Tab-separated table of C-alpha atoms and ligand atoms in Angstrom:
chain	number	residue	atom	x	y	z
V	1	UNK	CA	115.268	130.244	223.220
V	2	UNK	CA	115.782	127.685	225.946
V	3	UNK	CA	116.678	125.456	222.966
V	4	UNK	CA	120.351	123.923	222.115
V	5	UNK	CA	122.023	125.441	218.917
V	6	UNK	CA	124.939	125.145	216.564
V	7	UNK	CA	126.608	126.884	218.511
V	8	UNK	CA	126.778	124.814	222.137
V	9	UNK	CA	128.230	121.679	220.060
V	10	UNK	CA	131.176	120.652	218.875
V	11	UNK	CA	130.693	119.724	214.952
V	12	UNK	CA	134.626	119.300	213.788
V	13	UNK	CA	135.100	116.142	211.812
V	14	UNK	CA	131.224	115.076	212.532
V	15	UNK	CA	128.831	114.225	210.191
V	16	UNK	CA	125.810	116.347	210.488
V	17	UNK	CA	122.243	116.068	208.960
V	18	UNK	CA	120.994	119.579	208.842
V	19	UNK	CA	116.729	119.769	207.863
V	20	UNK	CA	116.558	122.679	206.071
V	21	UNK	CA	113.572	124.502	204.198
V	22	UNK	CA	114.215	124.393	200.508
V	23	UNK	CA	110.158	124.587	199.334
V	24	UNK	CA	110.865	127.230	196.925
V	25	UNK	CA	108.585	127.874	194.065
V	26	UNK	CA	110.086	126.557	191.017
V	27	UNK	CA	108.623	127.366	186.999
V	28	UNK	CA	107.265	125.036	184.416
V	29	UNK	CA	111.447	124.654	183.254
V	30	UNK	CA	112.181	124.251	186.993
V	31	UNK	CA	113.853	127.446	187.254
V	32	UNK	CA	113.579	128.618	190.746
V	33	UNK	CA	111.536	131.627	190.924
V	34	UNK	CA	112.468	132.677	194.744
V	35	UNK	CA	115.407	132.045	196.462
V	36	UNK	CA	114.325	133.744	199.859
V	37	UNK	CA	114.331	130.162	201.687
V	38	UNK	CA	117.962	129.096	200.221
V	39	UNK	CA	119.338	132.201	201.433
V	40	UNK	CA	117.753	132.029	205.039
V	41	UNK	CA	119.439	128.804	205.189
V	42	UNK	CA	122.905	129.549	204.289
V	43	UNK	CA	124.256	131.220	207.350
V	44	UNK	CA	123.765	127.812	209.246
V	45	UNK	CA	124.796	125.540	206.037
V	46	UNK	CA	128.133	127.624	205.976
V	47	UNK	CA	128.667	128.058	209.683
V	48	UNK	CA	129.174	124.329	209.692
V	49	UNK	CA	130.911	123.828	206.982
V	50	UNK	CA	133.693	126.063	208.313
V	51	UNK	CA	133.905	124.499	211.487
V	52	UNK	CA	134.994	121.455	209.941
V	53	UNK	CA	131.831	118.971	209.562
V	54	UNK	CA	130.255	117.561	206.540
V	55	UNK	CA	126.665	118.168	205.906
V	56	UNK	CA	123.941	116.285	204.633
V	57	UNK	CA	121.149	118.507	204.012
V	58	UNK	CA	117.641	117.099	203.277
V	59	UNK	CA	114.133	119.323	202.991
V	60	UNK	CA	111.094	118.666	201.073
V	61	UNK	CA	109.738	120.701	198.179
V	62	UNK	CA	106.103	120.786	197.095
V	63	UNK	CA	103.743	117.988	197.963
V	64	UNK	CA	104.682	114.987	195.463
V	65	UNK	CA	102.249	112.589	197.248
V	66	UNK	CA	105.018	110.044	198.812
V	67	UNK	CA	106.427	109.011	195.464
V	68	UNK	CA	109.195	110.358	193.005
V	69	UNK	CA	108.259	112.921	190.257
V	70	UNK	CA	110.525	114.565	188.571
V	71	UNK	CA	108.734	118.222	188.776
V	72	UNK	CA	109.510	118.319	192.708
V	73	UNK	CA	112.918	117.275	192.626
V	74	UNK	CA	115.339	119.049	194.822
V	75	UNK	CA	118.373	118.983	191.400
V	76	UNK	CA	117.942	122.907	190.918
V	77	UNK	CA	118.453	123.541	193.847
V	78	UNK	CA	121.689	121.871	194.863
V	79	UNK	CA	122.688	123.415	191.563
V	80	UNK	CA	121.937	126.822	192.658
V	81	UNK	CA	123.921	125.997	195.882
V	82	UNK	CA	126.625	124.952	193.561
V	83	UNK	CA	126.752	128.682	192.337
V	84	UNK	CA	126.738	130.141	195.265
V	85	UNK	CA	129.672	128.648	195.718
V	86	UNK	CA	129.232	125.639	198.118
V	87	UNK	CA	130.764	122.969	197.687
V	88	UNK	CA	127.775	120.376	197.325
V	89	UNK	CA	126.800	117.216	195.451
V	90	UNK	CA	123.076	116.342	194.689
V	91	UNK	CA	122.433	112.335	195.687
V	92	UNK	CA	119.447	111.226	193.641
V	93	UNK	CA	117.550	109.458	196.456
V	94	UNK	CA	116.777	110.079	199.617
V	95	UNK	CA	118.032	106.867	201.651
V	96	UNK	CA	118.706	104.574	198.665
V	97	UNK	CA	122.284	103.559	197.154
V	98	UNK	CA	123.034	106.737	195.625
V	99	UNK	CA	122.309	109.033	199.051
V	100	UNK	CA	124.413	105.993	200.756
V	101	UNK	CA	127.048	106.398	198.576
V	102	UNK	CA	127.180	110.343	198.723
V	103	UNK	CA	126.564	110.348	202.573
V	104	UNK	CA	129.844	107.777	202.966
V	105	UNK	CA	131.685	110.391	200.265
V	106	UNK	CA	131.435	113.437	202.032
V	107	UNK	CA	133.973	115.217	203.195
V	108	UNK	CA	134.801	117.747	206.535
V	109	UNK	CA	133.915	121.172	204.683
V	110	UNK	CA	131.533	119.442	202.042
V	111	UNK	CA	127.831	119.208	201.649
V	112	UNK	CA	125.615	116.726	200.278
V	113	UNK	CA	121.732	117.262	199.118
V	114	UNK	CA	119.530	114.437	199.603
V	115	UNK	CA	116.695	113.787	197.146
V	116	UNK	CA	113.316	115.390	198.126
V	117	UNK	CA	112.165	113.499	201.532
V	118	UNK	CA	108.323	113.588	200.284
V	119	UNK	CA	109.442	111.206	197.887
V	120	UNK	CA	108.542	108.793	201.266
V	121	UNK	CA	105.341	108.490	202.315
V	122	UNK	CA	107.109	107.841	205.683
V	123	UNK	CA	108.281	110.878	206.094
V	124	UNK	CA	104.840	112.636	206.909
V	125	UNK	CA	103.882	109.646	208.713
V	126	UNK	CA	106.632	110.341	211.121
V	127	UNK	CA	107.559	106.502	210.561
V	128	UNK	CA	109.959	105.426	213.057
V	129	UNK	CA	112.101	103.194	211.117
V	130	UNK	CA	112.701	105.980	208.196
V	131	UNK	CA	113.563	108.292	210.452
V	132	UNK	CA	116.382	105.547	211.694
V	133	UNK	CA	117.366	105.487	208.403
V	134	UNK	CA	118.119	109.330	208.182
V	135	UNK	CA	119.494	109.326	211.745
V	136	UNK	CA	121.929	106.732	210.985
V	137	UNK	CA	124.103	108.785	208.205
V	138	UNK	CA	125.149	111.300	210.952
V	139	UNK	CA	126.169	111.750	214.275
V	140	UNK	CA	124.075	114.985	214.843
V	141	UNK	CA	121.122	116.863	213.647
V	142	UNK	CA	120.275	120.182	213.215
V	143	UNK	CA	116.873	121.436	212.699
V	144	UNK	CA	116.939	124.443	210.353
V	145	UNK	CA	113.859	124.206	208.774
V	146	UNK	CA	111.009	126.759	210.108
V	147	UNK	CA	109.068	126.379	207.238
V	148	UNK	CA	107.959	123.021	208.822
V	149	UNK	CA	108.410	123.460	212.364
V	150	UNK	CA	104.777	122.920	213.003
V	151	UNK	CA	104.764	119.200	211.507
V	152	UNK	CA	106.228	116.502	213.371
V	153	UNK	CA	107.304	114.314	210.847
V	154	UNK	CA	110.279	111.956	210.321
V	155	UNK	CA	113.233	114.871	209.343
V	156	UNK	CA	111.668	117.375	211.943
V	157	UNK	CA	110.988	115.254	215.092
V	158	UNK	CA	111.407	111.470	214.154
V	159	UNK	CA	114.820	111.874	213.727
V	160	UNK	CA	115.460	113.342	217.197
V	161	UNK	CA	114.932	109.985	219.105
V	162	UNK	CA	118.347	108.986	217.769
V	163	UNK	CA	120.743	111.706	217.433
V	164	UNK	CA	122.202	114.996	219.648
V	165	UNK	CA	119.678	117.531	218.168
V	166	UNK	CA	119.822	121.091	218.298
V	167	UNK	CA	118.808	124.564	216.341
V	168	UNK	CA	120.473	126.487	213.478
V	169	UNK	CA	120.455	129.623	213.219
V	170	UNK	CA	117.657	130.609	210.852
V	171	UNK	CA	114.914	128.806	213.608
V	172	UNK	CA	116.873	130.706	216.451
V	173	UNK	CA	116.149	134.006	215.100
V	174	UNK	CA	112.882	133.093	213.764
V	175	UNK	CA	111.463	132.235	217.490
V	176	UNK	CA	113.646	135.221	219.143
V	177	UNK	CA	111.665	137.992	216.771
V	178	UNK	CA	108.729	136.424	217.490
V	179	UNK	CA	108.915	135.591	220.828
V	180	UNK	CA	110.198	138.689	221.933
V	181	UNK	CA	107.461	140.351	220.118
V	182	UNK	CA	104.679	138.493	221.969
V	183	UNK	CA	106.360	138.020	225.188
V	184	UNK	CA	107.053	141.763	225.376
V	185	UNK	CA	106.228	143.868	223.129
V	186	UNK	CA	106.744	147.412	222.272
V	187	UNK	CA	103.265	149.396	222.795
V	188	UNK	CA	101.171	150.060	220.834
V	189	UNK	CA	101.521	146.470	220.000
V	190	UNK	CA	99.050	146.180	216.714
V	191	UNK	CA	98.413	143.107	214.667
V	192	UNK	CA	96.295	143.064	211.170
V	193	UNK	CA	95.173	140.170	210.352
V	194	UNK	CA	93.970	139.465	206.573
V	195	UNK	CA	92.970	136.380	204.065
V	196	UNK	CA	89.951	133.826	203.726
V	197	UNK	CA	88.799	132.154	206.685
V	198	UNK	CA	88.006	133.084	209.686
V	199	UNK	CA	88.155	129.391	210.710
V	200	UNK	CA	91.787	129.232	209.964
V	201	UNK	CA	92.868	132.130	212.013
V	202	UNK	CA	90.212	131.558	215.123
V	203	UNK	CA	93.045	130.355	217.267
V	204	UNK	CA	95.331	133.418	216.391
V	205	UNK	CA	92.662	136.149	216.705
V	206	UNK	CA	91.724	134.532	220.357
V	207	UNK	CA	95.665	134.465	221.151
V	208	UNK	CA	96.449	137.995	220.420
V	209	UNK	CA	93.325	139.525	222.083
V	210	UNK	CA	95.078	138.737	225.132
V	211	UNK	CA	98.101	140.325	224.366
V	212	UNK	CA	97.669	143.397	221.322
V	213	UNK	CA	96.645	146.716	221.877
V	214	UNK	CA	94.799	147.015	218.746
V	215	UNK	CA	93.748	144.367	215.963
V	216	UNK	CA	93.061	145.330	212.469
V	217	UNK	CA	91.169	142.507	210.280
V	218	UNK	CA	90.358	143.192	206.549
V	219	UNK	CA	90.590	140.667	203.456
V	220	UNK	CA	87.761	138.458	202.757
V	221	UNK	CA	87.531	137.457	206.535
V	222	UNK	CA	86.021	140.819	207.551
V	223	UNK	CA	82.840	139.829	205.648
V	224	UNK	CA	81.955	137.011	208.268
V	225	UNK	CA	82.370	140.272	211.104
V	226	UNK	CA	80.994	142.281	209.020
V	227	UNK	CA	77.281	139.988	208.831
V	228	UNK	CA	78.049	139.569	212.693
V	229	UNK	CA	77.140	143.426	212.746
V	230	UNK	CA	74.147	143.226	210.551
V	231	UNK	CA	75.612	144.779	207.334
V	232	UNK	CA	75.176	143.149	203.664
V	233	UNK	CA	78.178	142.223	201.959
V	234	UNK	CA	76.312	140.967	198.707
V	235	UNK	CA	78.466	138.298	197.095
V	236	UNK	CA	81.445	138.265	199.053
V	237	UNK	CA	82.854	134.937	200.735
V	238	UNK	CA	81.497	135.106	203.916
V	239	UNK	CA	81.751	131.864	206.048
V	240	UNK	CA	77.961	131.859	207.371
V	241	UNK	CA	78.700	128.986	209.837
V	242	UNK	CA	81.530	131.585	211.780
V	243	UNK	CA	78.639	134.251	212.014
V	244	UNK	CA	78.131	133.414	215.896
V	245	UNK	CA	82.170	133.591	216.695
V	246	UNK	CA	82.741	136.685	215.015
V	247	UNK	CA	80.028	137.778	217.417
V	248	UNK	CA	82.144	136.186	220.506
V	249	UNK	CA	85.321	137.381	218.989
V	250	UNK	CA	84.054	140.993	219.085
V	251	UNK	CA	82.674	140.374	222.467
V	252	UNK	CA	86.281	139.660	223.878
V	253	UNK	CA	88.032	142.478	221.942
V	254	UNK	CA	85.418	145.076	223.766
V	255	UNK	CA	85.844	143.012	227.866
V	256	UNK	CA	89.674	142.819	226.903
V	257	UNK	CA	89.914	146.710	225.725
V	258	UNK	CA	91.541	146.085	222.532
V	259	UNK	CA	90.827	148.293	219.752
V	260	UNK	CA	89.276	146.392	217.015
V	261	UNK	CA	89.444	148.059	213.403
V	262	UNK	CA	87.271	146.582	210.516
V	263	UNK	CA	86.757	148.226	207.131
V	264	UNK	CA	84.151	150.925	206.365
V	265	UNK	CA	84.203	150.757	202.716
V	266	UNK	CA	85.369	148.172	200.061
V	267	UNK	CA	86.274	147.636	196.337
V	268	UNK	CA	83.821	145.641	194.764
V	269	UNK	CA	83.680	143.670	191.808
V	270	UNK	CA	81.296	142.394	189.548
V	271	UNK	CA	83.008	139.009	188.870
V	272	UNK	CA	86.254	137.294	190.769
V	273	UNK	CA	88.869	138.313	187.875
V	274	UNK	CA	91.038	141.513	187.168
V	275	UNK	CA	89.558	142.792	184.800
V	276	UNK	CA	85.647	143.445	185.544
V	277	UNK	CA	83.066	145.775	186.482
V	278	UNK	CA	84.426	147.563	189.150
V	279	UNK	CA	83.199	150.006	192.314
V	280	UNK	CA	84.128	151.547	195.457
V	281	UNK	CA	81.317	150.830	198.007
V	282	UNK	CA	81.344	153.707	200.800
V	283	UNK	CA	79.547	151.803	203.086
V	284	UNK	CA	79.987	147.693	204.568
V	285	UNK	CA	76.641	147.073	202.228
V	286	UNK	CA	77.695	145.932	199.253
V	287	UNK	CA	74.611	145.808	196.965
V	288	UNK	CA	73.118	142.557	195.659
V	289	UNK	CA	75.452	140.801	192.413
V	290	UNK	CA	79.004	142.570	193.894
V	291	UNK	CA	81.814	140.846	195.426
V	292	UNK	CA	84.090	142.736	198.111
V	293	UNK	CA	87.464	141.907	196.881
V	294	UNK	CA	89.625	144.456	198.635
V	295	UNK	CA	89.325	147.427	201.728
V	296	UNK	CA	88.277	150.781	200.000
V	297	UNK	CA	90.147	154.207	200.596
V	298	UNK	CA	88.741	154.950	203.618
V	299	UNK	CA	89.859	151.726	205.402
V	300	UNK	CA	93.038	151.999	203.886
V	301	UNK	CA	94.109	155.264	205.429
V	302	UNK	CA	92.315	154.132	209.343
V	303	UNK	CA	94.308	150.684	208.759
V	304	UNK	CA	97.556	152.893	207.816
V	305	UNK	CA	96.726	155.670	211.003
V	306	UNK	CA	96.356	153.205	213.217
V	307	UNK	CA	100.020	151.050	212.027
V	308	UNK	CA	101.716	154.606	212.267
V	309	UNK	CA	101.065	154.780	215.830
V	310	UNK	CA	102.516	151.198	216.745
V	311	UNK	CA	105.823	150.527	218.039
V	312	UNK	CA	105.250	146.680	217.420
V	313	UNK	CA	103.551	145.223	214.331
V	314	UNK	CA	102.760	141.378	213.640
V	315	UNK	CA	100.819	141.407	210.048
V	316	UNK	CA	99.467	137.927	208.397
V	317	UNK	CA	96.806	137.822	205.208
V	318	UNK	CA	96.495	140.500	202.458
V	319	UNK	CA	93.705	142.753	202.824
V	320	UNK	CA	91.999	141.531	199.419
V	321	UNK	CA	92.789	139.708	196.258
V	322	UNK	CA	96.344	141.269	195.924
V	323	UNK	CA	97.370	138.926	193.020
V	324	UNK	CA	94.688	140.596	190.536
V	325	UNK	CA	96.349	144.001	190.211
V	326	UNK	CA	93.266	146.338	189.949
V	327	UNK	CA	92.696	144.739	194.034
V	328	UNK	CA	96.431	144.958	195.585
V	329	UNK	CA	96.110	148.515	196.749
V	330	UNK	CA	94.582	147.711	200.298
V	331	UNK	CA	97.675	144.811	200.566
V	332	UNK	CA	99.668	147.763	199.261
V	333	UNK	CA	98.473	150.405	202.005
V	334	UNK	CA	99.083	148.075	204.418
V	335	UNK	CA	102.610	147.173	203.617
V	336	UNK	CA	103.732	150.977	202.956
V	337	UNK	CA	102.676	151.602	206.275
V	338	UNK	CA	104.633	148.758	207.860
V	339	UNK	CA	107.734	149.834	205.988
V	340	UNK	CA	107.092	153.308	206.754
V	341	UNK	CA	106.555	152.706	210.567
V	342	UNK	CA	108.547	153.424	213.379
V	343	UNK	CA	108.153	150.280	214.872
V	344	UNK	CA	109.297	146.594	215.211
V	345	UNK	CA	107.611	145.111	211.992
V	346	UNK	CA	106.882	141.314	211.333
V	347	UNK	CA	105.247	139.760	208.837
V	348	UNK	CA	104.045	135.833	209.206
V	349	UNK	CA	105.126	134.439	206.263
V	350	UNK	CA	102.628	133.219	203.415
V	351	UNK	CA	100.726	134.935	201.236
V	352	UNK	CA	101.896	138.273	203.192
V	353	UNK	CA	105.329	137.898	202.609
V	354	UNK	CA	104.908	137.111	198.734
V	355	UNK	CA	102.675	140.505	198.780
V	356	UNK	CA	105.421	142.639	200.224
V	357	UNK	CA	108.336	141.217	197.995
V	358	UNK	CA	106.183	141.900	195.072
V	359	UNK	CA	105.106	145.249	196.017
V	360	UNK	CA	108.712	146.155	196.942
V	361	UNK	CA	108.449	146.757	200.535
V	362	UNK	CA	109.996	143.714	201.734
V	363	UNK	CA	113.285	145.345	202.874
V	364	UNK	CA	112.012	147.904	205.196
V	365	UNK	CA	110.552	145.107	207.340
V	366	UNK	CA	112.363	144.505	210.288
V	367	UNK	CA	111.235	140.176	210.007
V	368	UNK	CA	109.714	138.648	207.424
V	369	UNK	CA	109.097	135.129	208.476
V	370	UNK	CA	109.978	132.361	205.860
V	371	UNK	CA	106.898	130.101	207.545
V	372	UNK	CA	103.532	131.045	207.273
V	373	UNK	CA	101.655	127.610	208.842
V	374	UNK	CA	104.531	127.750	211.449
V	375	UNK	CA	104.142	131.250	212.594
V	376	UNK	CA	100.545	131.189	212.528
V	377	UNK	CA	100.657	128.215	215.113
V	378	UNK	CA	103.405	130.779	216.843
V	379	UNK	CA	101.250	133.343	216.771
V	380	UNK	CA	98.110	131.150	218.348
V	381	UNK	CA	100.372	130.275	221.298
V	382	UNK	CA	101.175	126.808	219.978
V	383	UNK	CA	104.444	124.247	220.942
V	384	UNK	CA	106.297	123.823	217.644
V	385	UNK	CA	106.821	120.186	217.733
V	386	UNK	CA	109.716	120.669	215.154
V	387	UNK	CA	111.326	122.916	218.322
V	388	UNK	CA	109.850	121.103	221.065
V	389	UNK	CA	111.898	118.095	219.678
V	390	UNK	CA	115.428	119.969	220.178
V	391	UNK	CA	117.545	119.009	223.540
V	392	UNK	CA	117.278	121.943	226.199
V	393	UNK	CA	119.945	124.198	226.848
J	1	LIG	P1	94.869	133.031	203.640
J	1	LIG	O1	95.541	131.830	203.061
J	1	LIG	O2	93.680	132.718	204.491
J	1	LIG	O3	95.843	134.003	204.288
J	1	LIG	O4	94.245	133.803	202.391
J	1	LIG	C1	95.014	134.370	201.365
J	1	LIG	C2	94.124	134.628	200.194
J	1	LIG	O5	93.073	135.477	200.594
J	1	LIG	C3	94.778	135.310	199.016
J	1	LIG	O6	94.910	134.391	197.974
J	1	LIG	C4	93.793	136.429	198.667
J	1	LIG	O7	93.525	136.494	197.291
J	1	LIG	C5	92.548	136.019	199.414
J	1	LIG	N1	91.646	137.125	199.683
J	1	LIG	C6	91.884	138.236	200.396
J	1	LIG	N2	90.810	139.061	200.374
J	1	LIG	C7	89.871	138.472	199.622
J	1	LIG	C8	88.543	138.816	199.220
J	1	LIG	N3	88.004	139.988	199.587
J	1	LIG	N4	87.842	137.929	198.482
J	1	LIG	C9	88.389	136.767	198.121
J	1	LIG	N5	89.636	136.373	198.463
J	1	LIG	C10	90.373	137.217	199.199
């Protein structure tokens, strides 16, 4: 990364606002039910605090619509932080008295939690003057925050028009995996690519035809492909619009040599729930009144074959509805195989990254990202404005 970090400045005695990705999921009691982001944060948080400067943290969490509400406030988690043993006081606004008042408090070695920034509208809007605000409590910022590298808003980019600002670590590692994997990867270099819409993932599937090997797609978005080739899919979400690019798309994978893989068979289901009418379709025509809601057995072992044989794997999107139990197994195939391969193994973030904590793989990944919009605009090629914001080495 050609990007300044924490560790080409000097922080001693500084103050230093640090935006840092604390959207975790949180329960009706506001009980945090994942803690992955926290702990991909701490490494920079404590780095700092060590070397002597006191940090103001600030992140979002959720999408409260630019005004306070209680069910999105950032308290549990400066709690939790509290356990873990930093040394950290919660400031119940985000540039109001009480942040003022904590900001002015802190000491070398402590940490302070702002209020949830979305509480602003300004901070989305990237407004200029809120982002002065921020700026002014410290003498240096640090952009942490992957999760919301690909938004240039007030904490990610505003704020870099008035303070030093460089990279923590959990960004620094996030673009070296990544980057290394695109810029040279180990061959075979396969990427599956899974979920709803095609439309959404256009930009990555045209992105990595020019560099993969081979390129699995299942999940819901194989049914657009799969009417590109003339098959049925019945009731399955097909995005008729995208018929014509799938067509394109296929085009390029056969003039650019890369091995495309698409299911041969599929569960099917009778209505979108668990519990239903179920059947395994041997064939891409899925009768009339069925839904394809996950790859079939056939697909799943190809899909698995084809990971075994890859030294580099980028994976984003389950392969069907893998939060109804009776349709996780295809999601389930394909993360066995990733843990099970011999091979440099990432996984975008998202929906991908819940699937293969829940399933139990997640620790025989070699990097599971902890953002899935960022690392899908990573994986499409894109400037991270977040990053693109930081001074150069
Ligand atoms: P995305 O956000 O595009 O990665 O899509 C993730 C979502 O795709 C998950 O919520 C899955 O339930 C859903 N999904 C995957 N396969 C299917 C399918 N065959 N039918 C409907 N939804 C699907």
């Amino acid at each position: 990364m050609n990007k300044k970090t924490i560790d080409d400045i000097d922080v001693k005695g500084k103050k230093v606002l640090v935006r840092v990705d604390f959207n975790v999921p949180l329960d009706a009691d506001r009980n945090i039910t994942d803690e992955t982001r926290i702990k991909a944060a701490l490494p920079t948080i404590k780095t700092l605090l060590d070397r002597g400067a006191a940090v103001i943290l600030c992140s979002h969490l959720g999408r409260p619509k630019g005004e306070f509400n209680m069910k999105y406030s950032l308290e549990p988690v400066a709690k939790r932080l509290k356990e873990l043993g930093l040394p950290i006081t919660f400031a119940k606004d985000v540039i109001g008295e009480s942040a003022k008042a904590a900001v002015a408090a802190v000491k070398p070695g402590e940490a302070v939690l702002l209020e949830n920034l979305r509480f602003h509208k300004e901070e989305e809007k990237n407004d200029p003057e809120f982002a002065k605000t921020l700026a002014s409590f410290a003498d240096v910022f640090v952009n942490d925050a992957f999760g919301t590298a690909h938004r240039a808003h007030a904490s990610t980019e505003g704020v870099t028009h008035y303070l030093p600002a460089v990279a923590g670590y959990l960004i620094g590692k996030e673009l070296d995996v990544m980057g290394k994997a695109l810029e040279n990867p180990a061959r075979p270099f396969v990427a599956v690519l899974g979920g709803v819409k095609v439309s959404d993932k256009i930009g990555v599937i045209n992105n990595l035809l020019e560099m993969v090997d081979t390129l699995i797609i299942g999940g819901a978005m194989s049914y657009t492909f799969q009417r590109a080739k003339g098959g049925k899919v019945g009731n399955s979400v097909v995005e008729e619009d995208k018929i014509e690019l799938a067509k394109e798309l296929m085009q390029k994978a056969k003039d650019k040599g890369v091995n495309l893989v698409l299911p041969v068979d599929n569960e099917a289901a009778q209505e979108f729930k668990n519990d239903t009418m179920r059947i395994t379709v041997h064939s891409m025509d899925i009768p009339e009144g069925w839904e394809g809601m996950d790859i079939g057995p056939e697909t799943r072992k190809i899909f698995a074959r084809e990971i075994a044989k890859a030294k580099t794997v980028v994976w984003n999107g389950p392969m069907g509805v893998f939060e109804f139990p009776n349709f996780a197994e295809g999601t389930r195939a394909v993360a066995r195989a990733m843990a099970e391969a011999d091979a440099v193994t990432i996984i975008g973030g998202g929906d991908s990254a819940a699937a293969v904590e829940q399933l139990g793989f997640a620790d025989r990944i070699s990097h599971i990202s902890t953002g899935g919009g960022a690392s899908l605009e990573f994986l499409e090629g894109k400037v991270l404005p977040g990053v693109a914001a930081l001074n150069d080495k």
